[in-house]
Amino acid sequence: MDSDWDEVCRVPLPPPGIRGHPTPVSTLSFDTSQELLWAGNEYGRVSSFYGAELQQYTSFKAHKQGDGKVHQLLFNDKGVIALGSRSVHMAMRRGPPLWHIKHEDMKELRCMAFTSRGTAEILVAGEQDKMFVIDVNKGEVVKILPTEHHYKIMRRSRHICAATTGSAVHILDSVTFKVSKVWTAHAAAIHDMDAQHDFIVACGVTPRQQGYSMFSTLVHVFDLKNMVSMNPVPFPAGAAYVRMHPRMSTTSIVVSQNGQIHVVDLMNPNTSNVRQANSFTFTTIDIAPSGEAVALADGEFNIHLWGSVSKIHFAELANPVEFAQSGGPMPSLDWNDNTPLSSVGMPYYREVLLSAWPRDSVYEVGAPPTKEDTQFLATLQRRDWGLFGKNTRGVQRNQIEDTRSLDKEQSLLKAPKFLSEKARSIAHTPAGTPAPEEVVPEMSQ
Amino acid sequence: DEVNSNLMRELENGRIARLVMKLGTINERPEFDNDPSWSENGERYQLKLFRDYVFHQVDSSGHPVLDLGHMISSLNKLDAGIDERIHLASRDNQTVFVVSYKELKKMVANCFNELAKPHGKQ
């Protein structure tokens, strides 16, 4: 870590609603291809922050509120994948959803990792007896695998490394997803784990008397190249979170729960570089793919961004972030009857306009209006603005009624009336006025 | 020339009226209640937000703004489906999307075709 590293920015995670209380950050991840930092909250919402100022960019709901927190985020060139306990959601970085998978066997999902097929496929697992293989491009479950082990953290390096809910790390073959090696890293439970190139690093908690647990003062290291456990790295402050440095393959960053940051070379653990982040407790951390920024989430719902002020950047090859564009000055128009709607010109276009209606939709116009059922009207209550009551007419709301064919049927059945008969039938109608359908033809003449 | 400009005017009216009708047939249909694709994490949520963007503008103190120019130009851009991107925010400001008119146009066309499909001619 360079000597000029410091806290560059600190922003609060937005609360879940206007009057909502802030909630802790449930997961924090740097984007792999844009200058974005992503955070998930306890209610299934995912928000992104742009650049060193952590300016709020997009935000979307990945899961239903009842489905709990966002457990993990993964990125590919199309967008961001968010994992909830009962569903997997993929959205574009700009926010609109791409797909959403909900399966009845998804009950307690916790973690996911890309497989041997690059970023086109993910393996999803959790504290449940089934794992899912999902095709990311199609948004479909490809395979469901039974498993005896419950996993809570997954990272992919040359294999898929999965931390169980117990004390072991399983190394899974990234094609068959079979357990190829079990490494018991800690006596108690694993708290955080990372894997990169040739190493797995893990830190854990040890239960103590009186029921509370303590973070282990050792970071355990596993060599993936030779498949052997290495000497643990001492960390007196109690290692809570650990990440491998993405550029320096033997360097790892270890953070204690109260924010002590050590940058340690695994090959030479005695030379460490120490920093202190200021807050009470920290809940999650992540390091940017460039290695030039570290984000920490604290117990007071803030996100801290650490790095060197002059050269902080997140992604190794950053694609530009797509912001909204302002369409230039807007002409101000008057709302009056003479304002032509053509006063705002059309932009240049080459395709069929959206306002083009399908050609084959033919509807007849000019059918007589539906007759009001007097019995129905009698059930309504009267107010000075009209009548109201329940819809008891036996038709759906807004249902169309074919008044024309009704009229035709009637006229086919009845013989034409003489003028005198018409006059008589008019006299028989209750109010002495002709029914609407008898008036219409005369008016149209 | 005047006839020509009058004709243009009426053509534009018809075009915008048809577009508004299309949007009107799609939004808030009760058949879509409980349809996951219209829920807050569904793929059609942005159409609701676009309706709000066009017709429910407010000023800084929350009063409605009835800016005809904004409505017409947004509708025109939607009609043509241009690449310009806009910000769509939900009513509680918790969801923020950046969407292009091109994507919105495709979405509206899909929804409308879906409405038109199952019965065909009435």
Coordinates of C-alpha atoms in Angstrom, one line a residue:
Chain A
M1 CA 0.0 0.0 0.0
D2 CA 1.4 3.4 -0.9
S3 CA 2.1 5.9 1.8
D4 CA -0.5 8.4 0.6
W5 CA -3.5 6.0 1.1
D6 CA -6.3 7.6 3.1
E7 CA -10.0 7.7 3.3
V8 CA -11.1 9.4 0.1
C9 CA -14.8 9.4 0.5
R10 CA -17.5 8.4 2.9
V11 CA -21.2 8.1 1.9
P12 CA -24.2 6.7 3.8
L13 CA -26.2 3.9 2.2
P14 CA -29.6 5.3 1.3
P15 CA -32.4 4.3 3.6
P16 CA -35.0 1.9 2.3
G17 CA -37.7 4.6 2.1
I18 CA -38.3 8.3 2.6
R19 CA -39.1 7.8 6.3
G20 CA -37.1 4.5 6.5
H21 CA -34.3 4.0 9.0
P22 CA -30.9 3.4 7.4
T23 CA -29.9 -0.3 7.2
P24 CA -26.5 -1.9 7.1
V25 CA -24.8 -2.7 3.9
S26 CA -25.3 -6.4 3.3
T27 CA -22.7 -6.8 0.5
L28 CA -20.2 -4.5 -1.2
S29 CA -18.5 -5.2 -4.6
F30 CA -16.5 -3.2 -7.0
D31 CA -17.6 -3.5 -10.6
T32 CA -15.2 -5.3 -12.9
S33 CA -15.5 -3.1 -16.0
Q34 CA -16.9 0.3 -14.9
E35 CA -15.9 2.9 -12.3
L36 CA -18.8 1.7 -10.0
L37 CA -19.1 0.4 -6.5
W38 CA -22.2 -1.7 -5.8
A39 CA -23.9 -2.2 -2.5
G40 CA -26.8 -4.4 -1.5
N41 CA -29.1 -3.7 1.5
E42 CA -31.1 -5.8 3.9
Y43 CA -34.3 -5.4 1.8
G44 CA -33.1 -6.7 -1.5
R45 CA -32.2 -3.3 -3.0
V46 CA -29.0 -2.8 -5.0
S47 CA -27.4 0.6 -5.5
S48 CA -24.4 1.7 -7.4
F49 CA -22.0 4.6 -6.8
Y50 CA -19.8 6.2 -9.4
G51 CA -16.2 7.2 -9.1
A52 CA -14.1 8.5 -6.2
E53 CA -16.9 10.7 -5.0
L54 CA -19.2 7.8 -4.8
Q55 CA -21.9 9.7 -6.6
Q56 CA -25.1 7.8 -6.6
Y57 CA -25.8 6.3 -10.0
T58 CA -28.5 3.7 -10.3
S59 CA -30.6 1.7 -7.8
F60 CA -33.1 -1.1 -8.3
K61 CA -34.9 -3.7 -6.3
A62 CA -33.5 -7.2 -7.0
H63 CA -35.7 -9.2 -4.7
K64 CA -38.9 -8.8 -2.8
Q65 CA -38.6 -7.1 0.5
G66 CA -39.6 -10.3 2.4
D67 CA -36.9 -12.3 0.7
G68 CA -34.2 -10.7 2.9
K69 CA -30.9 -9.2 2.0
V70 CA -28.7 -9.2 -1.0
H71 CA -26.0 -11.8 -0.3
Q72 CA -23.6 -11.4 -3.2
L73 CA -23.1 -9.6 -6.5
L74 CA -21.3 -10.8 -9.6
F75 CA -20.6 -8.9 -12.8
N76 CA -20.2 -9.7 -16.5
D77 CA -20.2 -7.5 -19.6
K78 CA -24.0 -7.4 -19.8
G79 CA -24.8 -6.5 -16.2
V80 CA -24.9 -7.3 -12.6
I81 CA -26.1 -10.5 -10.9
A82 CA -27.6 -10.2 -7.5
L83 CA -28.2 -13.1 -5.2
G84 CA -31.0 -13.2 -2.6
S85 CA -32.1 -16.0 -0.4
R86 CA -34.9 -17.2 -2.7
S87 CA -34.1 -15.8 -6.1
V88 CA -31.4 -14.7 -8.5
H89 CA -31.8 -11.4 -10.4
M90 CA -29.8 -10.0 -13.2
A91 CA -30.0 -6.4 -14.3
M92 CA -28.2 -4.0 -16.6
R93 CA -25.8 -1.6 -14.9
R94 CA -28.2 1.1 -15.9
G95 CA -30.9 -0.6 -13.8
P96 CA -33.5 -2.3 -16.1
P97 CA -33.8 -6.0 -15.3
L98 CA -32.6 -8.7 -17.7
W99 CA -34.0 -11.7 -15.9
H100 CA -35.3 -13.0 -12.6
I101 CA -35.2 -16.6 -11.5
K102 CA -37.3 -17.9 -8.7
H103 CA -37.4 -21.6 -8.1
E104 CA -39.2 -23.5 -5.4
D105 CA -36.0 -25.2 -4.3
M106 CA -34.3 -21.9 -3.8
K107 CA -34.7 -21.5 -0.1
E108 CA -31.5 -20.3 1.7
L109 CA -29.1 -19.3 -1.0
R110 CA -25.9 -17.7 0.2
C111 CA -23.3 -17.6 -2.5
M112 CA -22.4 -18.0 -6.1
A113 CA -19.4 -18.2 -8.5
F114 CA -18.7 -18.3 -12.2
T115 CA -17.9 -21.7 -13.5
S116 CA -15.5 -23.0 -16.1
R117 CA -17.5 -21.3 -18.9
G118 CA -16.2 -17.8 -18.2
T119 CA -18.9 -15.4 -17.2
A120 CA -21.6 -17.3 -19.1
E121 CA -22.6 -19.6 -16.3
I122 CA -22.8 -19.4 -12.5
L123 CA -23.1 -22.0 -9.7
V124 CA -25.4 -21.0 -6.9
A125 CA -25.4 -22.6 -3.5
G126 CA -26.4 -21.9 0.1
E127 CA -27.5 -23.4 3.3
Q128 CA -29.7 -25.9 1.6
D129 CA -29.3 -29.3 -0.1
K130 CA -29.4 -28.3 -3.7
M131 CA -27.1 -26.3 -5.9
F132 CA -28.2 -24.6 -9.1
V133 CA -26.3 -24.1 -12.4
I134 CA -27.6 -21.1 -14.2
D135 CA -27.0 -20.0 -17.8
V136 CA -26.4 -16.3 -17.4
N137 CA -27.1 -15.3 -21.0
K138 CA -30.4 -17.1 -21.3
G139 CA -31.4 -16.6 -17.6
E140 CA -32.4 -20.3 -17.1
V141 CA -31.6 -23.0 -14.6
V142 CA -29.5 -25.5 -16.5
K143 CA -28.9 -28.1 -13.8
I144 CA -29.9 -28.8 -10.2
L145 CA -27.2 -30.6 -8.2
P146 CA -27.8 -32.3 -4.9
T147 CA -25.2 -31.6 -2.2
E148 CA -24.6 -32.7 1.3
H149 CA -22.6 -29.6 2.2
H150 CA -23.9 -26.1 3.0
Y151 CA -21.9 -23.3 1.6
K152 CA -21.8 -19.7 2.6
I153 CA -18.9 -18.1 0.6
M154 CA -17.7 -19.0 -2.9
R155 CA -14.9 -17.6 -4.9
R156 CA -13.5 -18.7 -8.2
S157 CA -9.8 -18.8 -9.0
R158 CA -8.4 -21.8 -10.8
H159 CA -11.1 -23.9 -9.0
I160 CA -14.3 -23.0 -7.2
C161 CA -13.4 -22.5 -3.6
A162 CA -16.4 -22.8 -1.3
A163 CA -16.4 -22.2 2.4
T164 CA -18.8 -24.4 4.3
T165 CA -20.9 -23.2 7.2
G166 CA -18.5 -25.2 9.4
S167 CA -14.7 -24.9 9.4
A168 CA -13.7 -26.3 6.0
V169 CA -13.1 -24.9 2.6
H170 CA -14.0 -27.2 -0.2
I171 CA -12.2 -27.0 -3.5
L172 CA -14.8 -27.9 -6.3
D173 CA -13.9 -28.9 -9.8
S174 CA -15.3 -26.0 -11.9
V175 CA -16.7 -28.4 -14.6
T176 CA -18.2 -31.3 -12.6
F177 CA -18.7 -29.4 -9.3
K178 CA -17.4 -32.4 -7.4
V179 CA -15.4 -31.8 -4.2
S180 CA -11.8 -32.5 -5.1
K181 CA -10.2 -31.4 -1.9
V182 CA -11.2 -30.5 1.6
W183 CA -9.1 -28.0 3.5
T184 CA -9.9 -27.5 7.2
A185 CA -8.8 -24.0 7.7
H186 CA -10.1 -23.3 11.2
A187 CA -11.1 -25.1 14.3
A188 CA -14.3 -23.2 14.5
A189 CA -16.2 -21.3 11.7
I190 CA -14.9 -19.5 8.7
H191 CA -15.9 -15.8 8.7
D192 CA -14.4 -14.5 5.5
M193 CA -12.5 -16.1 2.6
D194 CA -10.9 -15.0 -0.7
A195 CA -9.2 -16.9 -3.5
Q196 CA -7.0 -15.6 -6.2
H197 CA -4.7 -17.3 -8.6
D198 CA -2.7 -19.6 -6.4
F199 CA -3.9 -18.9 -2.9
I200 CA -6.9 -19.2 -0.7
V201 CA -6.9 -17.0 2.4
A202 CA -9.4 -17.4 5.2
C203 CA -10.1 -16.0 8.6
G204 CA -12.4 -17.3 11.2
V205 CA -14.1 -17.0 14.5
T206 CA -13.3 -19.1 17.6
P207 CA -16.0 -19.5 20.2
R208 CA -15.0 -18.5 23.7
Q209 CA -16.5 -19.1 27.1
Q210 CA -19.6 -17.0 28.0
G211 CA -21.0 -17.7 24.6
Y212 CA -19.4 -14.9 22.6
S213 CA -16.9 -15.6 19.8
M214 CA -13.7 -14.0 18.9
F215 CA -11.9 -13.4 15.6
S216 CA -9.0 -15.6 15.2
T217 CA -5.6 -14.0 15.3
L218 CA -4.4 -16.0 12.4
V219 CA -5.1 -15.8 8.7
H220 CA -4.9 -19.2 7.2
V221 CA -3.4 -19.7 3.8
F222 CA -3.7 -22.5 1.3
D223 CA -1.5 -23.0 -1.8
L224 CA -3.7 -24.0 -4.7
K225 CA -0.8 -24.8 -7.0
N226 CA 0.7 -27.4 -4.7
M227 CA -2.5 -28.2 -2.9
V228 CA -1.0 -27.8 0.5
S229 CA -1.7 -25.7 3.5
M230 CA 0.8 -22.9 4.2
N231 CA 2.0 -21.2 7.4
P232 CA -0.7 -19.0 8.8
V233 CA -0.1 -15.2 8.9
P234 CA -0.4 -13.7 12.3
F235 CA -2.8 -10.8 12.8
P236 CA -2.9 -9.8 16.5
A237 CA -5.9 -7.5 16.2
G238 CA -8.2 -10.4 15.1
A239 CA -8.7 -10.9 11.4
A240 CA -12.3 -10.4 10.4
Y241 CA -12.1 -9.7 6.6
V242 CA -9.5 -10.7 4.1
R243 CA -9.0 -10.0 0.4
M244 CA -6.2 -11.0 -2.0
H245 CA -4.6 -8.1 -3.9
P246 CA -5.7 -8.4 -7.5
R247 CA -2.4 -7.2 -9.0
M248 CA 0.2 -8.4 -6.5
S249 CA -0.4 -12.1 -6.4
T250 CA 1.1 -12.8 -3.0
T251 CA -0.2 -9.8 -1.2
S252 CA -3.4 -9.8 0.9
I253 CA -5.3 -7.1 2.7
V254 CA -6.6 -8.1 6.2
V255 CA -9.0 -5.9 8.1
S256 CA -10.0 -6.3 11.8
Q257 CA -13.5 -5.7 13.0
N258 CA -12.6 -2.2 14.3
G259 CA -11.0 -1.1 11.1
Q260 CA -7.3 -1.9 11.4
I261 CA -6.0 -2.5 7.9
H262 CA -2.9 -4.6 7.3
V263 CA -1.3 -5.1 3.9
V264 CA 0.7 -8.3 4.2
D265 CA 2.8 -10.3 1.8
L266 CA 2.0 -13.9 2.3
M267 CA 5.6 -15.0 1.5
N268 CA 7.0 -12.5 3.9
P269 CA 4.5 -11.9 6.7
N270 CA 6.8 -9.7 8.8
T271 CA 6.7 -6.7 6.5
S272 CA 3.2 -5.4 6.9
N273 CA 1.8 -2.0 6.3
V274 CA -0.8 -0.7 8.8
R275 CA -3.7 1.8 8.5
Q276 CA -6.6 2.6 10.7
A277 CA -10.1 3.3 9.4
N278 CA -12.2 5.3 11.8
S279 CA -15.5 3.9 12.8
F280 CA -16.7 1.4 15.4
T281 CA -17.4 -1.8 13.7
F282 CA -17.0 -2.9 10.1
T283 CA -19.4 -5.2 8.4
T284 CA -17.9 -6.0 5.0
I285 CA -15.1 -5.0 2.7
D286 CA -14.0 -5.3 -0.9
I287 CA -11.0 -4.4 -3.0
A288 CA -11.2 -2.9 -6.5
P289 CA -10.0 -5.0 -9.5
S290 CA -7.3 -2.4 -10.1
G291 CA -6.0 -2.8 -6.5
E292 CA -6.1 1.0 -6.2
A293 CA -9.2 1.3 -4.0
V294 CA -10.7 -0.5 -1.0
A295 CA -14.2 -0.1 0.2
L296 CA -15.4 -0.8 3.8
A297 CA -18.9 -0.8 5.1
D298 CA -19.3 0.2 8.8
G299 CA -21.9 -0.5 11.4
E300 CA -23.3 3.0 11.1
F301 CA -24.5 2.3 7.5
N302 CA -21.7 4.3 5.9
I303 CA -19.5 3.2 3.0
H304 CA -15.8 4.2 3.3
L305 CA -13.6 4.4 0.3
W306 CA -9.9 4.2 0.8
G307 CA -7.2 4.8 -1.8
S308 CA -4.6 7.3 -2.9
V309 CA -6.3 10.6 -3.6
S310 CA -4.3 11.3 -6.8
K311 CA -4.6 8.0 -8.6
I312 CA -7.7 6.2 -7.2
H313 CA -9.6 4.2 -9.8
F314 CA -11.6 1.0 -9.7
A315 CA -11.5 -1.0 -12.8
E316 CA -8.5 -2.1 -14.7
L317 CA -9.9 -1.2 -18.1
A318 CA -12.7 1.1 -17.3
N319 CA -15.6 1.4 -19.8
P320 CA -17.3 4.7 -19.6
V321 CA -20.4 4.8 -17.4
E322 CA -23.6 5.6 -19.4
F323 CA -25.3 8.6 -17.8
A324 CA -28.5 10.2 -18.8
Q325 CA -28.2 12.9 -21.5
S326 CA -30.0 16.1 -21.4
G327 CA -31.7 16.7 -24.7
G328 CA -30.8 20.4 -24.9
P329 CA -33.0 23.4 -24.1
M330 CA -36.7 22.7 -24.2
P331 CA -39.0 25.1 -26.1
S332 CA -41.6 26.6 -23.7
L333 CA -45.1 26.1 -25.0
D334 CA -48.4 27.6 -24.1
W335 CA -51.3 25.4 -23.2
N336 CA -54.0 26.8 -25.4
D337 CA -56.2 25.5 -28.1
N338 CA -54.1 27.0 -30.9
T339 CA -50.8 25.5 -29.9
P340 CA -50.0 23.1 -32.7
L341 CA -48.7 19.8 -31.4
S342 CA -46.1 19.9 -34.2
S343 CA -44.3 22.8 -32.4
V344 CA -41.7 20.3 -31.1
G345 CA -40.0 18.7 -34.0
M346 CA -39.4 15.0 -34.3
P347 CA -35.8 13.8 -33.8
Y348 CA -34.2 12.1 -36.8
Y349 CA -35.5 8.5 -37.3
R350 CA -35.2 5.7 -39.7
E351 CA -37.3 2.9 -38.2
V352 CA -41.1 2.5 -38.1
L353 CA -42.5 4.8 -35.5
L354 CA -44.1 3.5 -32.4
S355 CA -47.3 5.4 -33.1
A356 CA -48.0 3.2 -36.1
W357 CA -51.0 1.0 -35.2
P358 CA -51.4 -2.5 -36.5
R359 CA -53.2 -2.4 -39.8
D360 CA -55.5 -5.4 -39.3
S361 CA -57.3 -4.1 -36.2
V362 CA -60.7 -3.1 -37.6
Y363 CA -63.4 -2.0 -35.2
E364 CA -66.9 -0.9 -36.1
V365 CA -67.8 2.5 -34.9
G366 CA -71.2 4.1 -34.4
A367 CA -73.0 1.3 -32.7
P368 CA -75.8 2.5 -30.5
P369 CA -75.0 3.1 -26.9
T370 CA -75.7 0.3 -24.4
K371 CA -79.1 0.5 -22.8
E372 CA -79.2 1.3 -19.2
D373 CA -81.0 -1.3 -17.2
T374 CA -83.6 0.5 -15.1
Q375 CA -83.7 -2.3 -12.5
F376 CA -79.9 -1.9 -12.1
L377 CA -80.2 1.9 -11.9
A378 CA -82.7 1.5 -9.1
T379 CA -80.1 -0.3 -7.0
L380 CA -77.8 2.7 -7.1
Q381 CA -77.7 5.6 -4.6
R382 CA -78.1 9.1 -5.8
R383 CA -75.7 12.0 -5.1
D384 CA -75.6 15.4 -6.7
W385 CA -72.7 14.3 -8.9
G386 CA -74.3 11.2 -10.1
L387 CA -75.2 7.6 -9.1
F388 CA -73.1 5.0 -7.4
G389 CA -73.3 1.5 -6.2
K390 CA -72.1 -2.0 -6.9
N391 CA -71.7 -3.5 -10.4
T392 CA -74.5 -6.1 -10.3
R393 CA -75.2 -6.1 -14.1
G394 CA -73.6 -9.5 -14.7
V395 CA -71.0 -8.0 -17.0
Q396 CA -67.4 -7.2 -16.3
R397 CA -66.3 -3.7 -15.7
N398 CA -65.7 -1.9 -19.0
Q399 CA -66.8 -5.0 -20.9
I400 CA -67.9 -4.3 -24.5
E401 CA -71.4 -5.1 -25.4
D402 CA -72.5 -5.9 -28.9
T403 CA -75.5 -3.6 -29.0
R404 CA -75.7 -3.7 -32.8
S405 CA -76.3 -7.4 -33.1
L406 CA -78.8 -7.3 -30.3
D407 CA -80.7 -4.8 -32.3
K408 CA -80.5 -6.8 -35.4
E409 CA -81.8 -9.9 -33.7
Q410 CA -84.8 -8.0 -32.4
S411 CA -85.5 -6.5 -35.8
L412 CA -85.3 -9.9 -37.5
L413 CA -87.8 -11.4 -35.1
K414 CA -90.3 -8.6 -35.1
A415 CA -92.3 -7.8 -38.2
P416 CA -92.0 -4.2 -39.3
K417 CA -94.5 -2.0 -37.6
F418 CA -97.0 0.4 -39.1
L419 CA -96.9 4.0 -38.2
S420 CA -99.9 3.6 -36.0
E421 CA -98.4 0.7 -34.2
K422 CA -95.2 2.7 -33.6
A423 CA -97.3 5.5 -32.1
R424 CA -99.0 2.9 -29.9
S425 CA -95.8 1.4 -28.7
I426 CA -94.4 4.8 -27.9
A427 CA -97.5 5.5 -25.8
H428 CA -96.8 2.2 -23.9
T429 CA -93.3 3.1 -22.9
P430 CA -93.3 4.2 -19.2
A431 CA -92.3 7.8 -19.6
G432 CA -94.0 8.3 -22.9
T433 CA -90.7 8.8 -24.7
P434 CA -89.4 6.5 -27.4
A435 CA -86.6 4.2 -26.5
P436 CA -83.2 5.3 -27.8
E437 CA -82.9 2.7 -30.6
E438 CA -86.1 4.0 -32.1
V439 CA -84.9 7.6 -32.2
V440 CA -81.5 6.9 -33.7
P441 CA -82.6 6.1 -37.3
E442 CA -84.8 9.1 -37.5
M443 CA -82.0 11.4 -36.4
S444 CA -79.7 10.0 -39.0
Q445 CA -82.0 10.7 -41.8
Chain B
D1 CA -47.9 26.6 -48.1
E2 CA -50.4 27.2 -45.4
V3 CA -52.4 24.2 -46.4
N4 CA -49.2 22.2 -46.2
S5 CA -48.4 23.4 -42.7
N6 CA -52.0 22.8 -41.6
L7 CA -51.7 19.3 -43.0
M8 CA -48.4 18.7 -41.1
R9 CA -50.1 19.9 -38.0
E10 CA -53.0 17.5 -38.3
L11 CA -50.7 14.6 -39.1
E12 CA -48.7 15.3 -36.0
N13 CA -51.8 15.5 -33.9
G14 CA -52.9 12.1 -35.2
R15 CA -49.5 10.6 -34.5
I16 CA -49.3 11.8 -31.0
A17 CA -52.9 10.9 -30.3
R18 CA -52.2 7.3 -31.5
L19 CA -49.1 7.1 -29.4
V20 CA -50.9 8.3 -26.3
M21 CA -53.6 5.8 -27.0
K22 CA -51.1 3.0 -27.2
L23 CA -49.6 4.0 -23.9
G24 CA -53.0 4.4 -22.4
T25 CA -54.0 0.8 -23.3
I26 CA -50.9 -0.6 -21.7
N27 CA -50.5 1.1 -18.4
E28 CA -52.4 0.1 -15.2
R29 CA -54.5 -2.7 -16.7
P30 CA -55.9 -4.8 -13.9
E31 CA -55.1 -8.0 -15.8
F32 CA -51.5 -7.2 -15.1
D33 CA -51.9 -7.0 -11.3
N34 CA -49.9 -9.8 -9.7
D35 CA -48.0 -10.3 -12.9
P36 CA -44.4 -10.5 -11.8
S37 CA -43.1 -8.7 -14.9
W38 CA -44.9 -5.5 -13.8
S39 CA -43.7 -5.7 -10.2
E40 CA -40.9 -3.6 -8.9
N41 CA -38.3 -6.0 -10.0
G42 CA -40.1 -7.0 -13.2
E43 CA -39.0 -6.0 -16.6
R44 CA -42.0 -3.7 -17.3
Y45 CA -41.7 -1.6 -14.2
Q46 CA -39.9 1.0 -16.3
L47 CA -43.0 1.7 -18.5
K48 CA -44.8 2.8 -15.4
L49 CA -41.9 5.0 -14.5
F50 CA -41.8 6.5 -18.0
R51 CA -45.5 7.4 -17.7
D52 CA -44.6 9.2 -14.5
Y53 CA -41.6 10.8 -16.2
V54 CA -43.7 12.3 -19.0
F55 CA -46.9 13.2 -17.3
H56 CA -46.2 13.6 -13.6
Q57 CA -43.4 16.2 -13.7
V58 CA -43.2 18.3 -10.5
D59 CA -41.1 21.4 -9.6
S60 CA -38.8 21.6 -6.6
S61 CA -41.6 22.3 -4.2
G62 CA -43.6 19.3 -5.5
H63 CA -46.2 21.2 -7.5
P64 CA -47.3 19.6 -10.7
V65 CA -45.6 21.1 -13.8
L66 CA -47.7 20.9 -17.0
D67 CA -45.1 21.4 -19.5
L68 CA -46.5 20.7 -22.9
G69 CA -43.1 21.0 -24.6
H70 CA -41.7 18.3 -22.3
M71 CA -44.5 15.9 -23.0
I72 CA -44.5 16.3 -26.7
S73 CA -40.7 16.1 -27.0
S74 CA -40.5 13.0 -24.8
L75 CA -43.3 11.4 -26.8
N76 CA -41.6 12.3 -30.0
K77 CA -38.4 10.8 -28.9
L78 CA -40.2 7.7 -27.8
D79 CA -42.0 7.5 -31.1
A80 CA -38.7 7.6 -33.0
G81 CA -36.9 5.4 -30.4
I82 CA -33.7 7.4 -30.4
D83 CA -30.6 6.5 -28.4
E84 CA -30.8 9.3 -25.9
R85 CA -30.8 8.1 -22.3
I86 CA -33.0 9.4 -19.6
H87 CA -33.3 9.1 -15.8
L88 CA -36.3 7.3 -14.5
A89 CA -36.9 7.4 -10.8
S90 CA -39.6 5.7 -8.8
R91 CA -42.1 7.6 -6.6
D92 CA -40.1 6.9 -3.4
N93 CA -36.8 7.8 -5.3
Q94 CA -35.4 4.5 -4.3
T95 CA -35.2 3.0 -7.8
V96 CA -33.2 4.9 -10.3
F97 CA -32.9 3.6 -13.9
V98 CA -31.0 5.0 -16.9
V99 CA -32.9 3.9 -19.9
S100 CA -32.7 4.8 -23.6
Y101 CA -35.8 5.7 -25.6
K102 CA -34.9 2.9 -28.0
E103 CA -35.3 0.3 -25.2
L104 CA -38.6 1.9 -24.0
K105 CA -39.9 1.9 -27.5
K106 CA -39.2 -1.8 -27.9
M107 CA -40.8 -2.5 -24.5
V108 CA -44.0 -0.6 -25.4
A109 CA -44.2 -2.4 -28.8
N110 CA -43.8 -5.8 -27.1
C111 CA -46.5 -5.0 -24.5
F112 CA -48.9 -3.7 -27.1
N113 CA -48.4 -6.7 -29.4
E114 CA -49.1 -8.9 -26.4
L115 CA -52.3 -7.1 -25.8
A116 CA -53.3 -7.4 -29.5
K117 CA -52.4 -11.0 -29.9
P118 CA -54.6 -13.4 -27.9
H119 CA -58.0 -12.3 -29.3
G120 CA -57.0 -10.8 -32.6
K121 CA -60.0 -9.0 -34.1
Q122 CA -62.8 -8.4 -31.7

